[in-house]
Coordinates of C-alpha atoms in Angstrom, one line a residue:
M3 CA -53.3 -161.7 -90.7
T4 CA -51.2 -164.9 -91.1
A5 CA -51.5 -168.6 -88.9
I6 CA -47.8 -169.4 -88.2
I7 CA -46.4 -171.7 -85.0
S8 CA -47.6 -169.7 -81.7
T9 CA -44.3 -168.6 -79.0
P10 CA -44.1 -168.2 -75.5
Y11 CA -43.0 -164.5 -77.0
S12 CA -46.3 -164.0 -79.2
R13 CA -48.7 -165.1 -76.3
D14 CA -46.9 -162.7 -74.4
L15 CA -47.7 -159.9 -76.2
G16 CA -51.0 -161.1 -77.6
D17 CA -52.0 -161.1 -74.1
E18 CA -50.4 -157.0 -73.2
L19 CA -52.9 -156.4 -76.3
R20 CA -56.2 -157.7 -74.9
H21 CA -55.6 -156.0 -71.4
L22 CA -54.4 -152.9 -73.1
R23 CA -58.1 -153.3 -74.8
E24 CA -59.4 -154.1 -71.4
T25 CA -57.8 -151.3 -69.4
S26 CA -58.4 -148.5 -72.6
T27 CA -61.7 -149.1 -74.2
Q28 CA -65.8 -150.6 -73.4
F29 CA -65.2 -153.2 -76.1
N30 CA -65.2 -156.5 -74.7
G31 CA -63.4 -159.0 -78.0
R32 CA -66.1 -159.1 -79.8
A33 CA -67.4 -155.4 -79.7
M34 CA -63.6 -155.0 -80.4
A35 CA -63.9 -156.5 -83.6
V36 CA -67.4 -155.3 -84.7
Q37 CA -65.1 -151.3 -84.3
L38 CA -62.8 -153.0 -86.4
G39 CA -65.3 -154.6 -88.4
W40 CA -62.9 -157.6 -88.2
D41 CA -64.4 -161.4 -87.8
P42 CA -64.3 -162.0 -83.5
S43 CA -62.9 -164.9 -84.3
K44 CA -59.6 -162.6 -85.6
V45 CA -59.2 -160.4 -82.7
S46 CA -59.6 -164.3 -80.2
D47 CA -56.7 -165.5 -82.5
I48 CA -54.5 -162.2 -82.5
E49 CA -54.9 -161.8 -78.5
L50 CA -53.9 -165.1 -77.6
G51 CA -50.8 -164.5 -79.7
K52 CA -52.2 -167.4 -82.5
V53 CA -51.7 -165.5 -85.6
R54 CA -49.2 -162.6 -86.9
A55 CA -50.9 -159.7 -87.1
S56 CA -50.1 -157.4 -89.9
E57 CA -49.0 -154.3 -89.8
V58 CA -52.5 -152.1 -90.5
D59 CA -53.7 -154.8 -88.4
L60 CA -51.7 -153.7 -85.4
V61 CA -52.3 -149.7 -85.7
Q62 CA -55.6 -150.0 -86.3
Y63 CA -56.0 -151.9 -83.2
L64 CA -53.9 -149.7 -81.4
A65 CA -55.2 -146.7 -82.2
T66 CA -58.7 -148.2 -81.6
C67 CA -57.4 -148.5 -78.0
G68 CA -56.5 -144.6 -78.1
K69 CA -52.6 -145.2 -79.1
D70 CA -50.1 -142.8 -80.4
I71 CA -47.8 -143.5 -83.4
N72 CA -45.0 -143.6 -80.8
F73 CA -46.1 -146.0 -79.1
A74 CA -47.7 -148.2 -81.4
N75 CA -44.3 -147.8 -83.6
E76 CA -42.8 -149.2 -80.3
F77 CA -44.7 -151.7 -80.2
R78 CA -44.4 -153.0 -83.8
S79 CA -40.8 -153.0 -83.4
R80 CA -41.2 -155.9 -80.3
Y81 CA -43.9 -157.9 -82.1
Y82 CA -42.1 -158.1 -85.7
N83 CA -39.7 -160.8 -84.5
A84 CA -42.5 -162.4 -81.8
F85 CA -43.5 -165.9 -83.7
D86 CA -39.3 -166.4 -84.0
L87 CA -38.8 -169.7 -83.0
F88 CA -35.5 -168.5 -81.2
F89 CA -35.3 -165.2 -80.4
A90 CA -33.6 -163.5 -77.1
Q91 CA -35.2 -161.0 -74.5
V92 CA -33.2 -158.5 -72.0
P93 CA -32.4 -160.3 -68.6
D94 CA -34.9 -159.4 -66.1
N95 CA -37.8 -159.5 -68.6
V96 CA -40.2 -161.6 -65.6
R97 CA -44.0 -161.3 -67.9
T98 CA -42.6 -163.5 -70.6
L99 CA -40.9 -166.2 -68.1
A100 CA -43.9 -166.4 -65.6
M101 CA -46.3 -166.4 -68.4
V102 CA -44.4 -169.5 -69.6
E103 CA -44.6 -171.3 -66.3
A104 CA -48.0 -170.5 -66.1
M105 CA -49.3 -172.2 -69.3
A106 CA -46.8 -175.1 -69.0
T107 CA -48.0 -178.7 -68.2
K108 CA -45.0 -179.8 -67.4
I109 CA -41.5 -178.5 -66.6
T110 CA -38.3 -180.2 -66.3
S111 CA -34.9 -178.4 -65.3
Y112 CA -31.2 -178.8 -65.3
D113 CA -29.2 -176.1 -63.3
I114 CA -25.4 -176.3 -62.2
L115 CA -24.3 -173.4 -60.4
T116 CA -27.3 -171.9 -58.6
I117 CA -31.1 -173.5 -58.3
H118 CA -34.5 -173.1 -60.2
G119 CA -35.8 -169.8 -59.2
L120 CA -39.2 -172.0 -59.1
I121 CA -37.3 -173.5 -55.6
Q122 CA -35.0 -171.1 -54.6
A123 CA -35.4 -169.8 -51.0
E124 CA -36.7 -165.8 -50.1
G125 CA -32.9 -165.3 -48.8
Y126 CA -30.9 -167.5 -51.1
A127 CA -32.8 -165.5 -53.7
R128 CA -32.1 -162.0 -52.6
Q129 CA -28.3 -163.0 -51.9
L130 CA -27.4 -164.1 -55.9
F131 CA -29.2 -160.4 -56.8
V132 CA -26.9 -158.8 -54.1
D133 CA -23.2 -160.9 -55.3
S134 CA -24.2 -160.2 -58.7
Y135 CA -23.9 -156.7 -58.2
V136 CA -25.6 -156.1 -62.0
E137 CA -28.6 -155.6 -60.0
A138 CA -29.3 -151.5 -58.5
P139 CA -29.2 -152.4 -54.6
E140 CA -32.5 -150.5 -54.6
D141 CA -34.8 -153.5 -57.7
I142 CA -33.2 -156.2 -55.6
T143 CA -36.7 -156.4 -52.9
A144 CA -38.6 -156.0 -56.8
L145 CA -36.8 -158.8 -58.1
V146 CA -37.1 -160.9 -55.0
Q147 CA -40.8 -160.4 -54.6
A148 CA -41.0 -161.2 -58.5
R149 CA -39.0 -165.0 -58.1
T150 CA -41.6 -165.2 -54.8
D151 CA -44.6 -164.6 -57.2
R152 CA -43.6 -167.1 -59.8
Q153 CA -43.4 -170.1 -57.5
T154 CA -47.5 -169.3 -56.8
I155 CA -47.9 -171.9 -59.5
M156 CA -46.4 -174.5 -57.6
R157 CA -49.5 -174.8 -54.8
R158 CA -51.7 -174.4 -57.4
H159 CA -54.2 -178.1 -57.6
N160 CA -53.3 -178.4 -60.7
R161 CA -49.7 -177.2 -61.2
P162 CA -47.4 -178.4 -63.8
E163 CA -45.6 -181.7 -63.1
C164 CA -41.6 -180.9 -62.2
L165 CA -38.5 -182.8 -62.1
F166 CA -35.6 -180.4 -61.5
Y167 CA -31.9 -181.3 -61.7
V168 CA -29.5 -180.2 -59.3
H169 CA -25.7 -180.4 -60.0
E170 CA -24.1 -181.0 -56.5
L171 CA -21.6 -177.6 -57.7
A172 CA -25.2 -175.1 -57.3
L173 CA -24.6 -177.2 -53.5
R174 CA -21.6 -175.9 -52.8
M175 CA -22.0 -172.8 -53.7
R176 CA -20.8 -171.0 -50.6
L177 CA -24.1 -168.2 -51.4
G178 CA -24.7 -165.7 -48.1
D179 CA -24.5 -166.9 -44.3
A180 CA -24.6 -169.9 -42.9
Q181 CA -28.5 -169.5 -42.6
V182 CA -29.5 -168.2 -46.5
R183 CA -27.6 -172.2 -47.1
E184 CA -29.2 -173.8 -44.4
D185 CA -32.8 -172.4 -45.6
Q186 CA -31.7 -173.7 -48.8
Y187 CA -30.8 -177.0 -47.9
L188 CA -34.5 -177.4 -46.4
R189 CA -36.6 -175.6 -49.4
L190 CA -34.6 -178.8 -51.7
L191 CA -34.9 -181.3 -48.6
F192 CA -39.2 -180.5 -48.4
N193 CA -39.1 -180.7 -52.5
T194 CA -37.2 -184.2 -53.0
H195 CA -39.9 -185.8 -54.9
I196 CA -39.3 -183.0 -57.7
L197 CA -35.9 -183.3 -57.2
R198 CA -32.5 -185.3 -58.3
V199 CA -29.1 -184.1 -57.2
V200 CA -26.4 -184.8 -59.9
P201 CA -23.5 -186.0 -58.4
A202 CA -20.2 -184.1 -58.5
H203 CA -18.5 -186.5 -61.4
V204 CA -20.2 -186.1 -63.5
T205 CA -19.2 -182.9 -65.1
A206 CA -20.2 -183.5 -69.0
F207 CA -23.0 -181.6 -69.2
R208 CA -21.8 -177.4 -69.9
S209 CA -25.1 -175.3 -69.0
A210 CA -28.3 -175.0 -67.6
A211 CA -32.0 -175.6 -69.8
T212 CA -35.1 -175.8 -69.1
L213 CA -37.8 -177.8 -71.2
Y214 CA -41.4 -176.4 -70.9
E215 CA -43.7 -178.8 -71.7
F216 CA -47.5 -177.3 -72.8
G217 CA -51.1 -179.1 -73.5
K218 CA -52.1 -177.9 -77.5
A219 CA -48.3 -175.4 -78.2
S220 CA -45.3 -176.3 -78.9
P221 CA -42.1 -177.1 -76.2
V222 CA -40.5 -174.7 -75.3
V223 CA -36.8 -174.9 -74.5
Y224 CA -35.3 -171.9 -72.1
T225 CA -32.1 -170.8 -70.6
E226 CA -31.0 -168.0 -69.3
S227 CA -27.3 -165.9 -68.3
D228 CA -26.4 -162.9 -66.5
T229 CA -27.4 -160.8 -70.1
A230 CA -30.0 -162.5 -72.2
Q231 CA -33.0 -164.6 -71.9
V232 CA -33.6 -167.0 -74.6
Y233 CA -36.6 -169.3 -76.1
A234 CA -36.2 -171.7 -78.2
Q235 CA -39.0 -173.6 -80.2
D236 CA -37.3 -175.5 -82.6
S237 CA -37.2 -178.9 -83.4
V238 CA -33.2 -179.2 -83.0
A239 CA -33.1 -177.4 -79.9
V240 CA -35.8 -179.5 -78.3
A241 CA -34.6 -183.0 -79.5
R242 CA -31.1 -181.8 -78.3
T243 CA -32.9 -181.4 -75.1
T244 CA -34.7 -183.9 -74.2
R245 CA -31.9 -186.1 -75.0
L246 CA -29.4 -183.9 -71.9
F247 CA -32.6 -185.2 -69.9
Q248 CA -32.2 -188.6 -70.7
R249 CA -28.7 -188.7 -70.1
L250 CA -29.6 -187.1 -66.9
D251 CA -31.6 -189.5 -66.1
A252 CA -29.7 -192.3 -66.5
V253 CA -26.6 -190.1 -64.4
A254 CA -28.7 -188.2 -61.5
L255 CA -29.2 -189.4 -57.9
D256 CA -32.8 -191.1 -57.5
A257 CA -35.0 -189.5 -55.2
E258 CA -34.1 -190.8 -52.0
Q259 CA -30.5 -190.6 -53.0
S260 CA -31.3 -187.2 -53.3
K261 CA -32.6 -186.5 -50.2
R262 CA -29.7 -188.5 -48.5
K263 CA -27.4 -185.9 -49.9
L264 CA -29.0 -183.0 -49.1
A265 CA -28.9 -184.3 -45.4
E266 CA -25.7 -184.5 -46.0
Y267 CA -25.2 -181.3 -47.0
V268 CA -27.6 -180.2 -44.0
S269 CA -25.1 -182.3 -41.2
G270 CA -22.1 -181.3 -42.2
L271 CA -23.3 -176.9 -42.6
R272 CA -24.7 -177.4 -38.8
E273 CA -21.8 -179.5 -37.7
D274 CA -19.3 -176.3 -39.5
L275 CA -22.0 -174.0 -36.9
H276 CA -21.3 -176.2 -34.1
D277 CA -17.9 -175.9 -34.4
G278 CA -18.0 -172.1 -34.9
G279 CA -17.3 -172.4 -38.3
T280 CA -19.8 -171.0 -41.0
D281 CA -18.3 -172.0 -44.4
L282 CA -19.8 -176.6 -45.6
A283 CA -16.6 -178.5 -45.1

């Protein structure tokens, strides 16, 4: 067992091991340690993703949970790179992202062409999946529900401190019909205390990024595309992202200006509807 810096994925897989123990055995953490002949802290540290378990430890743990060699080999293949400071996942892996958001004490994000998932209206989220033509139609309802479920952290009494930078290009995207866009604008207006609009003429920033900060764990930079989710915990990546947000703080509209800008989009959309059109001016 090797002590090392934990990562979002190591904590995710550690939690998966904990869930496996609780559903496949009658053991609590201490009893599991006795069964394996381990110190009790070893089970806790592995399940918290704080240390890298050896291959022998993993096999013994999984065997105690009644899992066969095929299950063990599949889990080991995922666990192998769990402590890497850079790692990528398939784009539909919601579990790791939801866990990162739930554990974060501060979330700072910048989005260019879309609205961040934590402040998306349901109709907007659905239209994103529909228009991408990537997801199977029968999966879209579950994907939208997963995104909505992630947003419950925004209603916690101890929710993370959040700041969302939204580029004006995202506001101009003609996603769905006028009702979808109006609902999304109104959602943003309701959240202007945690949102700042980046004006359309500011074009130096080329990719979206989110910085997650935690009480004790190291900060994590997250970005995604249609093909992958990428997590970076390397100090250089974190420093570059921190400088990105310092620059955005200097060029973005303040909270009151952002509120007025969003109100302009709502007003313009309603004028278009009154005139018989459905597109933004």
